Amino acid sequence: MFKDYYQILDIPSTATDDDIKKAYRIQSMKWHPDRNPGQDTTARMQDINEAYNILKDSDTRARYDAEYAKFNAAKYGRPESRDEAKEYDIEDETLKEDIKEARKAAEDYVCEFYASLKKDTKKAAKGAWEEMKGYLFAALILSVIGIIALAVSNREPSSPPSYETLGTTSNSTNTLNLPAPSPRILSPQTTPHDKWKDQTFFNAFSLSIPNTVEMQTKDSPYSQQLAQKGFSLQIDDNVVIFNQKGLGNQNEKARKQYCRIMCYYDEGRLGDYLKRDETEVLDEEWEMILSDMVTNNIGSRSRLMGTFSKEWVRVNNANAIMITYRRTGDNFDTTIPVKCKIVLFQDNNRLVQLVLSYREKEANLWADDFEQVLRSFKWTN
């Protein structure tokens, strides 16, 4: 049976190489298993990868296009030929071998990819997608999703969903040729506090941290209590979390409050991310990426209130994508909305995801300070 690869990728046969790459990214995200719960997307993912493997190479695409013309002639020709199109068989023996190899590669990739989704470690998740970084938006590692799940107020973290959120590369395509947007400039930290502490993380960036929060550690009573309940904390060498001061020792006052500062750091290869002074259009592809990022931050026991906003901002000569939204409290409680910001800083081979969240009713405790934390961000080299 002849497959219409252009239809599978939802592009015309006149598509450019860049159009094909972008269509592959969009279809891969659209049919990602986490976007289709309860539905087996294996066959669709294999078709998408098979189509891309053929169309991305100029030689195999030329052989396919020659056969595609014959297929369309049968499909749209005289009425009696349309039945022939349904049973159309490829005449080019070389193309048959091309498709056989493309299908095998697609099946192997999807099999490896699905196997990685069953594993909880960052290493496993990164492994299946590592070779994709050159032409997909660079990966934000799986373990950060588990960390972000901690942001749901006053509850233990759930097991991290098997999902890999995507970041960005400087190679993404702006098919509309729109100019790169100018970021909104945020003034540097304006009200330094004597009791705040400037801290450097991962030898890569620094933040000014208020004395009203404390770093979450694996050996604190709070963390031990979570471990006893069977929750595995996803704190590792790439993640730092600050909670309201006193939560680690289960202070009663702290337990009744909620705030969180989370930093996730990824260091890849040169070109994996935009340069620190670059921006790009936040197009429909970015809309999907950021929407998934918000969904995973919110978790399964809360929901988005309204919509989220996105914009480019500039902090201390570093550009970043800032996402702002409101969500319900735990168990979908609309009486305790939470204000959240996700800020993505990129620097060629480095990425920082900064998450700031607190309850609206406690804004007097956190709002100004958290704004100053954001404005204190600096790359250290």
mmCIF file of C-alpha atoms in Angstrom:
data_model
loop_
_atom_site.group_PDB
_atom_site.id
_atom_site.type_symbol
_atom_site.label_atom_id
_atom_site.label_comp_id
_atom_site.label_asym_id
_atom_site.label_seq_id
_atom_site.Cartn_x
_atom_site.Cartn_y
_atom_site.Cartn_z
ATOM 1 C CA MET A 1 0.000 0.000 0.000
ATOM 2 C CA PHE A 2 1.384 3.385 -1.032
ATOM 3 C CA LYS A 3 1.596 5.950 1.794
ATOM 4 C CA ASP A 4 1.057 9.651 1.231
ATOM 5 C CA TYR A 5 3.896 11.047 3.326
ATOM 6 C CA TYR A 6 2.894 14.637 2.589
ATOM 7 C CA GLN A 7 -0.583 13.963 3.955
ATOM 8 C CA ILE A 8 0.898 12.280 7.038
ATOM 9 C CA LEU A 9 2.975 15.389 7.788
ATOM 10 C CA ASP A 10 0.112 17.700 6.697
ATOM 11 C CA ILE A 11 2.190 19.627 4.148
ATOM 12 C CA PRO A 12 1.969 20.192 0.387
ATOM 13 C CA SER A 13 4.268 18.316 -1.988
ATOM 14 C CA THR A 14 5.975 21.655 -2.698
ATOM 15 C CA ALA A 15 7.131 21.983 0.921
ATOM 16 C CA THR A 16 10.687 23.164 1.517
ATOM 17 C CA ASP A 17 13.210 21.306 3.660
ATOM 18 C CA ASP A 18 12.513 23.721 6.500
ATOM 19 C CA ASP A 19 8.766 23.172 6.099
ATOM 20 C CA ILE A 20 9.321 19.418 6.396
ATOM 21 C CA LYS A 21 11.391 19.800 9.569
ATOM 22 C CA LYS A 22 8.820 22.051 11.192
ATOM 23 C CA ALA A 23 5.937 19.774 10.180
ATOM 24 C CA TYR A 24 7.780 16.813 11.681
ATOM 25 C CA ARG A 25 8.211 18.663 14.981
ATOM 26 C CA ILE A 26 4.558 19.685 15.089
ATOM 27 C CA GLN A 27 3.217 16.218 14.231
ATOM 28 C CA SER A 28 5.566 14.552 16.727
ATOM 29 C CA MET A 29 4.259 16.790 19.508
ATOM 30 C CA LYS A 30 0.651 16.470 18.360
ATOM 31 C CA TRP A 31 0.798 12.650 18.532
ATOM 32 C CA HIS A 32 3.010 12.418 21.607
ATOM 33 C CA PRO A 33 1.469 9.788 23.951
ATOM 34 C CA ASP A 34 1.154 12.273 26.810
ATOM 35 C CA ARG A 35 -0.995 14.496 24.593
ATOM 36 C CA ASN A 36 -3.223 11.509 23.780
ATOM 37 C CA PRO A 37 -3.989 9.695 27.048
ATOM 38 C CA GLY A 38 -5.741 6.372 26.614
ATOM 39 C CA GLN A 39 -4.918 6.236 22.913
ATOM 40 C CA ASP A 40 -2.220 4.080 21.308
ATOM 41 C CA THR A 41 -0.293 6.441 18.999
ATOM 42 C CA THR A 42 2.481 3.969 18.156
ATOM 43 C CA ALA A 43 1.405 3.408 14.533
ATOM 44 C CA ARG A 44 0.950 7.135 13.958
ATOM 45 C CA MET A 45 4.351 7.964 15.441
ATOM 46 C CA GLN A 46 5.950 5.307 13.234
ATOM 47 C CA ASP A 47 4.290 6.759 10.131
ATOM 48 C CA ILE A 48 5.450 10.265 11.056
ATOM 49 C CA ASN A 49 9.041 9.128 11.498
ATOM 50 C CA GLU A 50 8.934 7.006 8.354
ATOM 51 C CA ALA A 51 7.660 9.965 6.331
ATOM 52 C CA TYR A 52 10.317 12.250 7.738
ATOM 53 C CA ASN A 53 13.105 9.737 7.076
ATOM 54 C CA ILE A 54 12.143 9.652 3.386
ATOM 55 C CA LEU A 55 11.387 13.333 2.796
ATOM 56 C CA LYS A 56 14.337 14.822 4.693
ATOM 57 C CA ASP A 57 16.840 13.318 2.217
ATOM 58 C CA SER A 58 16.921 14.907 -1.242
ATOM 59 C CA ASP A 59 17.696 11.641 -3.072
ATOM 60 C CA THR A 60 15.029 9.504 -1.407
ATOM 61 C CA ARG A 61 12.542 12.344 -1.717
ATOM 62 C CA ALA A 62 13.209 12.642 -5.461
ATOM 63 C CA ARG A 63 12.545 8.925 -5.930
ATOM 64 C CA TYR A 64 9.436 9.182 -3.777
ATOM 65 C CA ASP A 65 8.148 12.247 -5.668
ATOM 66 C CA ALA A 66 8.437 10.429 -9.002
ATOM 67 C CA GLU A 67 6.339 7.586 -7.618
ATOM 68 C CA TYR A 68 4.009 10.060 -5.899
ATOM 69 C CA ALA A 69 3.166 11.625 -9.259
ATOM 70 C CA LYS A 70 2.146 8.225 -10.650
ATOM 71 C CA PHE A 71 0.078 7.517 -7.541
ATOM 72 C CA ASN A 72 -1.781 10.819 -7.851
ATOM 73 C CA ALA A 73 -2.391 10.236 -11.560
ATOM 74 C CA ALA A 74 -4.140 7.002 -10.640
ATOM 75 C CA LYS A 75 -5.932 8.527 -7.657
ATOM 76 C CA TYR A 76 -7.307 11.584 -9.458
ATOM 77 C CA GLY A 77 -7.445 10.283 -13.039
ATOM 78 C CA ARG A 78 -10.248 8.513 -14.780
ATOM 79 C CA PRO A 79 -12.877 6.981 -12.409
ATOM 80 C CA GLU A 80 -11.931 3.412 -13.222
ATOM 81 C CA SER A 81 -8.303 4.099 -12.227
ATOM 82 C CA ARG A 82 -9.189 5.137 -8.681
ATOM 83 C CA ASP A 83 -9.588 1.557 -7.570
ATOM 84 C CA GLU A 84 -6.090 0.986 -8.884
ATOM 85 C CA ALA A 85 -4.802 3.763 -6.625
ATOM 86 C CA LYS A 86 -6.060 1.903 -3.579
ATOM 87 C CA GLU A 87 -3.897 -1.062 -4.546
ATOM 88 C CA TYR A 88 -1.040 0.982 -6.005
ATOM 89 C CA ASP A 89 2.311 -0.742 -5.688
ATOM 90 C CA ILE A 90 5.658 1.010 -5.930
ATOM 91 C CA GLU A 91 7.514 0.343 -9.178
ATOM 92 C CA ASP A 92 10.932 1.732 -8.211
ATOM 93 C CA GLU A 93 12.837 -1.092 -6.515
ATOM 94 C CA THR A 94 15.348 1.340 -4.996
ATOM 95 C CA LEU A 95 12.512 3.329 -3.423
ATOM 96 C CA LYS A 96 11.096 0.100 -2.010
ATOM 97 C CA GLU A 97 14.403 -0.467 -0.217
ATOM 98 C CA ASP A 98 14.474 3.185 0.915
ATOM 99 C CA ILE A 99 11.023 2.795 2.489
ATOM 100 C CA LYS A 100 11.910 -0.539 4.041
ATOM 101 C CA GLU A 101 14.946 1.019 5.747
ATOM 102 C CA ALA A 102 12.975 4.128 6.757
ATOM 103 C CA ARG A 103 10.238 1.986 8.287
ATOM 104 C CA LYS A 104 12.725 -0.131 10.226
ATOM 105 C CA ALA A 105 14.458 2.993 11.558
ATOM 106 C CA ALA A 106 11.081 4.485 12.529
ATOM 107 C CA GLU A 107 9.978 1.326 14.330
ATOM 108 C CA ASP A 108 13.289 1.094 16.209
ATOM 109 C CA TYR A 109 13.122 4.741 17.232
ATOM 110 C CA VAL A 110 9.503 4.612 18.409
ATOM 111 C CA CYS A 111 10.165 1.372 20.284
ATOM 112 C CA GLU A 112 13.126 2.987 22.069
ATOM 113 C CA PHE A 113 11.143 6.145 22.693
ATOM 114 C CA TYR A 114 8.203 4.335 24.272
ATOM 115 C CA ALA A 115 10.558 2.253 26.376
ATOM 116 C CA SER A 116 12.120 5.453 27.706
ATOM 117 C CA LEU A 117 8.713 6.732 28.776
ATOM 118 C CA LYS A 118 8.402 3.818 31.177
ATOM 119 C CA LYS A 119 11.543 4.810 33.036
ATOM 120 C CA ASP A 120 11.624 7.444 35.743
ATOM 121 C CA THR A 121 15.210 8.618 35.483
ATOM 122 C CA LYS A 122 16.448 11.641 33.656
ATOM 123 C CA LYS A 123 19.118 9.548 31.963
ATOM 124 C CA ALA A 124 16.576 7.224 30.392
ATOM 125 C CA ALA A 125 14.382 10.040 29.149
ATOM 126 C CA LYS A 126 17.305 11.936 27.716
ATOM 127 C CA GLY A 127 18.671 8.864 25.975
ATOM 128 C CA ALA A 128 15.756 8.279 23.639
ATOM 129 C CA TRP A 129 15.695 11.878 22.473
ATOM 130 C CA GLU A 130 19.407 12.709 22.490
ATOM 131 C CA GLU A 131 19.883 12.245 18.761
ATOM 132 C CA MET A 132 16.838 14.436 18.117
ATOM 133 C CA LYS A 133 18.369 17.584 19.580
ATOM 134 C CA GLY A 134 19.805 18.723 16.274
ATOM 135 C CA TYR A 135 16.419 19.238 14.686
ATOM 136 C CA LEU A 136 13.956 19.240 17.563
ATOM 137 C CA PHE A 137 13.672 21.954 20.134
ATOM 138 C CA ALA A 138 16.337 20.973 22.698
ATOM 139 C CA ALA A 139 15.049 18.849 25.535
ATOM 140 C CA LEU A 140 14.193 19.948 29.036
ATOM 141 C CA ILE A 141 14.968 16.807 31.002
ATOM 142 C CA LEU A 142 12.175 14.582 32.328
ATOM 143 C CA SER A 143 13.116 14.941 35.969
ATOM 144 C CA VAL A 144 12.231 18.648 35.994
ATOM 145 C CA ILE A 145 8.601 17.738 35.384
ATOM 146 C CA GLY A 146 8.572 15.794 38.636
ATOM 147 C CA ILE A 147 10.108 18.767 40.414
ATOM 148 C CA ILE A 148 7.552 21.142 38.982
ATOM 149 C CA ALA A 149 4.803 18.853 40.250
ATOM 150 C CA LEU A 150 5.924 19.856 43.743
ATOM 151 C CA ALA A 151 4.624 23.349 43.051
ATOM 152 C CA VAL A 152 1.033 22.278 43.730
ATOM 153 C CA SER A 153 0.285 23.844 47.079
ATOM 154 C CA ASN A 154 0.342 21.878 50.335
ATOM 155 C CA ARG A 155 0.622 18.374 48.877
ATOM 156 C CA GLU A 156 3.245 15.729 48.407
ATOM 157 C CA PRO A 157 4.734 15.324 44.928
ATOM 158 C CA SER A 158 3.186 12.783 42.623
ATOM 159 C CA SER A 159 5.333 10.491 40.526
ATOM 160 C CA PRO A 160 6.652 12.497 37.580
ATOM 161 C CA PRO A 161 4.627 11.963 34.422
ATOM 162 C CA SER A 162 6.443 10.245 31.563
ATOM 163 C CA TYR A 163 6.757 13.304 29.439
ATOM 164 C CA GLU A 164 9.595 15.292 27.987
ATOM 165 C CA THR A 165 8.994 19.012 27.684
ATOM 166 C CA LEU A 166 10.814 20.676 24.884
ATOM 167 C CA GLY A 167 12.992 23.747 25.002
ATOM 168 C CA THR A 168 14.415 25.672 22.034
ATOM 169 C CA THR A 169 17.298 25.831 19.593
ATOM 170 C CA SER A 170 18.527 28.618 17.392
ATOM 171 C CA ASN A 171 17.755 26.391 14.390
ATOM 172 C CA SER A 172 13.967 26.568 14.668
ATOM 173 C CA THR A 173 12.183 27.894 11.623
ATOM 174 C CA ASN A 174 10.286 31.160 11.351
ATOM 175 C CA THR A 175 8.230 30.381 8.261
ATOM 176 C CA LEU A 176 6.539 33.782 8.277
ATOM 177 C CA ASN A 177 9.908 35.587 8.255
ATOM 178 C CA LEU A 178 8.756 37.837 11.069
ATOM 179 C CA PRO A 179 11.355 40.013 12.791
ATOM 180 C CA ALA A 180 12.716 38.783 16.103
ATOM 181 C CA PRO A 181 10.740 40.465 18.913
ATOM 182 C CA SER A 182 12.334 43.022 21.218
ATOM 183 C CA PRO A 183 12.252 41.951 24.868
ATOM 184 C CA ARG A 184 10.647 44.044 27.577
ATOM 185 C CA ILE A 185 13.476 45.303 29.763
ATOM 186 C CA LEU A 186 13.149 44.597 33.478
ATOM 187 C CA SER A 187 15.227 46.828 35.697
ATOM 188 C CA PRO A 188 17.834 45.054 37.845
ATOM 189 C CA GLN A 189 17.128 44.244 41.467
ATOM 190 C CA THR A 190 16.331 47.617 43.007
ATOM 191 C CA THR A 191 15.884 46.948 46.701
ATOM 192 C CA PRO A 192 18.746 44.836 48.017
ATOM 193 C CA HIS A 193 18.192 43.509 51.504
ATOM 194 C CA ASP A 194 20.858 43.166 54.182
ATOM 195 C CA LYS A 195 19.689 39.687 55.090
ATOM 196 C CA TRP A 196 19.375 38.405 51.536
ATOM 197 C CA LYS A 197 22.078 36.116 50.191
ATOM 198 C CA ASP A 198 23.578 36.212 46.709
ATOM 199 C CA GLN A 199 24.045 32.605 45.653
ATOM 200 C CA THR A 200 25.695 31.041 42.609
ATOM 201 C CA PHE A 201 24.196 27.824 41.257
ATOM 202 C CA PHE A 202 25.891 25.183 39.092
ATOM 203 C CA ASN A 203 28.783 27.609 38.474
ATOM 204 C CA ALA A 204 26.531 29.149 35.834
ATOM 205 C CA PHE A 205 24.160 31.787 37.225
ATOM 206 C CA SER A 206 23.376 33.685 40.407
ATOM 207 C CA LEU A 207 20.247 34.794 42.242
ATOM 208 C CA SER A 208 19.606 36.888 45.307
ATOM 209 C CA ILE A 209 17.630 34.739 47.765
ATOM 210 C CA PRO A 210 15.450 36.261 50.536
ATOM 211 C CA ASN A 211 15.811 35.099 54.135
ATOM 212 C CA THR A 212 12.118 34.165 54.221
ATOM 213 C CA VAL A 213 12.755 30.967 52.256
ATOM 214 C CA GLU A 214 15.003 27.940 52.751
ATOM 215 C CA MET A 215 16.517 25.356 50.460
ATOM 216 C CA GLN A 216 14.758 22.011 50.393
ATOM 217 C CA THR A 217 17.083 19.143 51.277
ATOM 218 C CA LYS A 218 16.738 15.373 51.084
ATOM 219 C CA ASP A 219 17.460 14.841 54.791
ATOM 220 C CA SER A 220 15.015 17.378 56.268
ATOM 221 C CA PRO A 221 12.053 16.107 58.354
ATOM 222 C CA TYR A 222 9.741 17.286 55.577
ATOM 223 C CA SER A 223 11.635 15.305 52.939
ATOM 224 C CA GLN A 224 11.863 12.262 55.191
ATOM 225 C CA GLN A 225 8.123 12.379 55.791
ATOM 226 C CA LEU A 226 7.544 12.406 52.057
ATOM 227 C CA ALA A 227 9.911 9.475 51.612
ATOM 228 C CA GLN A 228 8.056 7.491 54.290
ATOM 229 C CA LYS A 229 4.850 8.004 52.327
ATOM 230 C CA GLY A 230 6.527 6.584 49.257
ATOM 231 C CA PHE A 231 7.161 9.815 47.392
ATOM 232 C CA SER A 232 10.548 9.991 45.697
ATOM 233 C CA LEU A 233 11.963 13.503 45.696
ATOM 234 C CA GLN A 234 13.361 14.458 42.339
ATOM 235 C CA ILE A 235 16.074 16.710 43.753
ATOM 236 C CA ASP A 236 19.308 16.006 41.913
ATOM 237 C CA ASP A 237 22.416 17.748 40.656
ATOM 238 C CA ASN A 238 20.376 19.862 38.220
ATOM 239 C CA VAL A 239 17.601 21.100 40.495
ATOM 240 C CA VAL A 240 17.391 23.494 43.459
ATOM 241 C CA ILE A 241 14.164 24.221 45.384
ATOM 242 C CA PHE A 242 13.390 26.866 48.012
ATOM 243 C CA ASN A 243 10.226 26.729 50.128
ATOM 244 C CA GLN A 244 8.814 28.970 52.843
ATOM 245 C CA LYS A 245 11.179 29.067 55.822
ATOM 246 C CA GLY A 246 10.379 26.446 58.447
ATOM 247 C CA LEU A 247 8.736 23.909 56.111
ATOM 248 C CA GLY A 248 11.757 21.609 56.273
ATOM 249 C CA ASN A 249 11.266 21.161 60.017
ATOM 250 C CA GLN A 250 7.485 20.982 59.633
ATOM 251 C CA ASN A 251 6.890 24.287 61.432
ATOM 252 C CA GLU A 252 3.133 24.708 61.881
ATOM 253 C CA LYS A 253 3.070 28.287 60.577
ATOM 254 C CA ALA A 254 5.117 27.330 57.527
ATOM 255 C CA ARG A 255 2.833 24.380 56.777
ATOM 256 C CA LYS A 256 -0.089 26.779 56.465
ATOM 257 C CA GLN A 257 1.716 28.919 53.902
ATOM 258 C CA TYR A 258 2.850 28.184 50.363
ATOM 259 C CA CYS A 259 5.575 29.565 48.141
ATOM 260 C CA ARG A 260 8.242 28.052 45.936
ATOM 261 C CA ILE A 261 11.343 29.080 44.025
ATOM 262 C CA MET A 262 12.614 26.326 41.764
ATOM 263 C CA CYS A 263 15.686 26.398 39.514
ATOM 264 C CA TYR A 264 16.389 23.715 36.943
ATOM 265 C CA TYR A 265 19.664 23.797 35.005
ATOM 266 C CA ASP A 266 20.635 21.959 31.832
ATOM 267 C CA GLU A 267 23.992 22.109 30.085
ATOM 268 C CA GLY A 268 24.117 20.636 26.604
ATOM 269 C CA ARG A 269 26.062 21.260 23.448
ATOM 270 C CA LEU A 270 26.791 24.569 21.725
ATOM 271 C CA GLY A 271 23.750 25.572 19.710
ATOM 272 C CA ASP A 272 21.228 23.564 21.719
ATOM 273 C CA TYR A 273 19.678 26.804 22.943
ATOM 274 C CA LEU A 274 19.414 30.402 21.809
ATOM 275 C CA LYS A 275 22.210 32.773 22.707
ATOM 276 C CA ARG A 276 21.569 34.958 25.728
ATOM 277 C CA ASP A 277 20.946 38.063 23.592
ATOM 278 C CA GLU A 278 18.720 36.359 20.993
ATOM 279 C CA THR A 279 14.954 36.140 20.671
ATOM 280 C CA GLU A 280 12.628 34.473 18.189
ATOM 281 C CA VAL A 281 8.956 34.643 17.320
ATOM 282 C CA LEU A 282 6.771 32.762 19.795
ATOM 283 C CA ASP A 283 4.796 31.026 17.041
ATOM 284 C CA GLU A 284 2.278 28.166 17.105
ATOM 285 C CA GLU A 285 5.062 25.701 17.776
ATOM 286 C CA TRP A 286 6.131 27.653 20.835
ATOM 287 C CA GLU A 287 2.476 27.932 21.870
ATOM 288 C CA MET A 288 2.267 24.133 22.046
ATOM 289 C CA ILE A 289 5.539 23.862 23.935
ATOM 290 C CA LEU A 290 4.669 26.521 26.503
ATOM 291 C CA SER A 291 1.142 25.178 26.907
ATOM 292 C CA ASP A 292 2.529 21.739 27.751
ATOM 293 C CA MET A 293 5.014 23.321 30.140
ATOM 294 C CA VAL A 294 2.208 25.108 31.997
ATOM 295 C CA THR A 295 0.125 21.921 32.088
ATOM 296 C CA ASN A 296 2.964 19.941 33.634
ATOM 297 C CA ASN A 297 3.673 22.668 36.172
ATOM 298 C CA ILE A 298 0.037 22.714 37.233
ATOM 299 C CA GLY A 299 -0.136 18.952 37.806
ATOM 300 C CA SER A 300 -3.150 16.667 37.981
ATOM 301 C CA ARG A 301 -4.794 18.084 41.129
ATOM 302 C CA SER A 302 -5.122 21.665 39.981
ATOM 303 C CA ARG A 303 -6.190 23.528 36.858
ATOM 304 C CA LEU A 304 -5.406 26.689 34.959
ATOM 305 C CA MET A 305 -7.532 29.713 35.837
ATOM 306 C CA GLY A 306 -8.050 31.761 32.698
ATOM 307 C CA THR A 307 -5.191 31.702 30.205
ATOM 308 C CA PHE A 308 -1.445 32.154 30.396
ATOM 309 C CA SER A 309 0.540 35.030 28.931
ATOM 310 C CA LYS A 310 3.970 34.821 27.350
ATOM 311 C CA GLU A 311 6.547 37.431 26.451
ATOM 312 C CA TRP A 312 10.242 38.054 25.987
ATOM 313 C CA VAL A 313 11.903 39.972 28.818
ATOM 314 C CA ARG A 314 15.467 41.098 29.446
ATOM 315 C CA VAL A 315 17.130 40.867 32.856
ATOM 316 C CA ASN A 316 20.716 42.019 33.367
ATOM 317 C CA ASN A 317 21.628 41.555 29.681
ATOM 318 C CA ALA A 318 19.991 38.122 29.536
ATOM 319 C CA ASN A 319 16.888 37.510 27.427
ATOM 320 C CA ALA A 320 14.227 35.114 28.675
ATOM 321 C CA ILE A 321 10.743 33.842 27.873
ATOM 322 C CA MET A 322 8.417 34.631 30.765
ATOM 323 C CA ILE A 323 5.117 32.771 31.172
ATOM 324 C CA THR A 324 2.603 34.138 33.700
ATOM 325 C CA TYR A 325 -0.581 32.400 34.833
ATOM 326 C CA ARG A 326 -2.925 31.604 37.741
ATOM 327 C CA ARG A 327 -3.995 28.156 38.869
ATOM 328 C CA THR A 328 -6.300 26.708 41.500
ATOM 329 C CA GLY A 329 -5.079 25.328 44.787
ATOM 330 C CA ASP A 330 -4.874 21.625 45.574
ATOM 331 C CA ASN A 331 -7.981 19.554 44.740
ATOM 332 C CA PHE A 332 -9.092 22.280 42.306
ATOM 333 C CA ASP A 333 -9.827 24.698 45.146
ATOM 334 C CA THR A 334 -10.726 28.020 43.495
ATOM 335 C CA THR A 335 -10.703 29.889 46.825
ATOM 336 C CA ILE A 336 -6.898 29.826 47.082
ATOM 337 C CA PRO A 337 -5.564 30.751 43.632
ATOM 338 C CA VAL A 338 -1.812 30.548 43.091
ATOM 339 C CA LYS A 339 0.188 33.023 41.000
ATOM 340 C CA CYS A 340 2.974 31.471 38.931
ATOM 341 C CA LYS A 341 5.798 32.495 36.638
ATOM 342 C CA ILE A 342 8.013 30.259 34.530
ATOM 343 C CA VAL A 343 11.073 32.062 33.183
ATOM 344 C CA LEU A 344 13.361 30.386 30.610
ATOM 345 C CA PHE A 345 16.894 31.782 30.336
ATOM 346 C CA GLN A 346 19.046 30.442 27.481
ATOM 347 C CA ASP A 347 22.731 30.805 26.728
ATOM 348 C CA ASN A 348 23.828 28.759 23.710
ATOM 349 C CA ASN A 349 24.532 25.468 25.502
ATOM 350 C CA ARG A 350 22.902 26.305 28.848
ATOM 351 C CA LEU A 351 19.326 26.668 30.010
ATOM 352 C CA VAL A 352 17.807 27.764 33.308
ATOM 353 C CA GLN A 353 14.138 27.268 34.091
ATOM 354 C CA LEU A 354 13.140 29.485 37.005
ATOM 355 C CA VAL A 355 9.702 28.817 38.546
ATOM 356 C CA LEU A 356 8.197 31.280 41.051
ATOM 357 C CA SER A 357 4.853 30.591 42.726
ATOM 358 C CA TYR A 358 2.844 31.693 45.764
ATOM 359 C CA ARG A 359 -0.767 32.005 46.904
ATOM 360 C CA GLU A 360 -2.508 35.218 45.931
ATOM 361 C CA LYS A 361 -3.819 35.735 49.458
ATOM 362 C CA GLU A 362 -0.182 35.732 50.685
ATOM 363 C CA ALA A 363 1.034 38.152 48.012
ATOM 364 C CA ASN A 364 2.026 40.634 50.719
ATOM 365 C CA LEU A 365 4.591 38.086 51.909
ATOM 366 C CA TRP A 366 6.090 37.035 48.577
ATOM 367 C CA ALA A 367 5.127 39.174 45.573
ATOM 368 C CA ASP A 368 7.696 41.970 45.914
ATOM 369 C CA ASP A 369 10.479 39.660 47.059
ATOM 370 C CA PHE A 370 9.916 37.171 44.257
ATOM 371 C CA GLU A 371 9.956 39.968 41.697
ATOM 372 C CA GLN A 372 13.347 41.003 43.092
ATOM 373 C CA VAL A 373 14.576 37.411 42.874
ATOM 374 C CA LEU A 374 13.706 37.361 39.171
ATOM 375 C CA ARG A 375 15.396 40.693 38.564
ATOM 376 C CA SER A 376 18.560 39.532 40.314
ATOM 377 C CA PHE A 377 19.282 36.791 37.753
ATOM 378 C CA LYS A 378 22.752 36.941 36.213
ATOM 379 C CA TRP A 379 24.849 34.583 34.134
ATOM 380 C CA THR A 380 28.155 34.297 35.978
ATOM 381 C CA ASN A 381 30.327 33.848 32.899
#
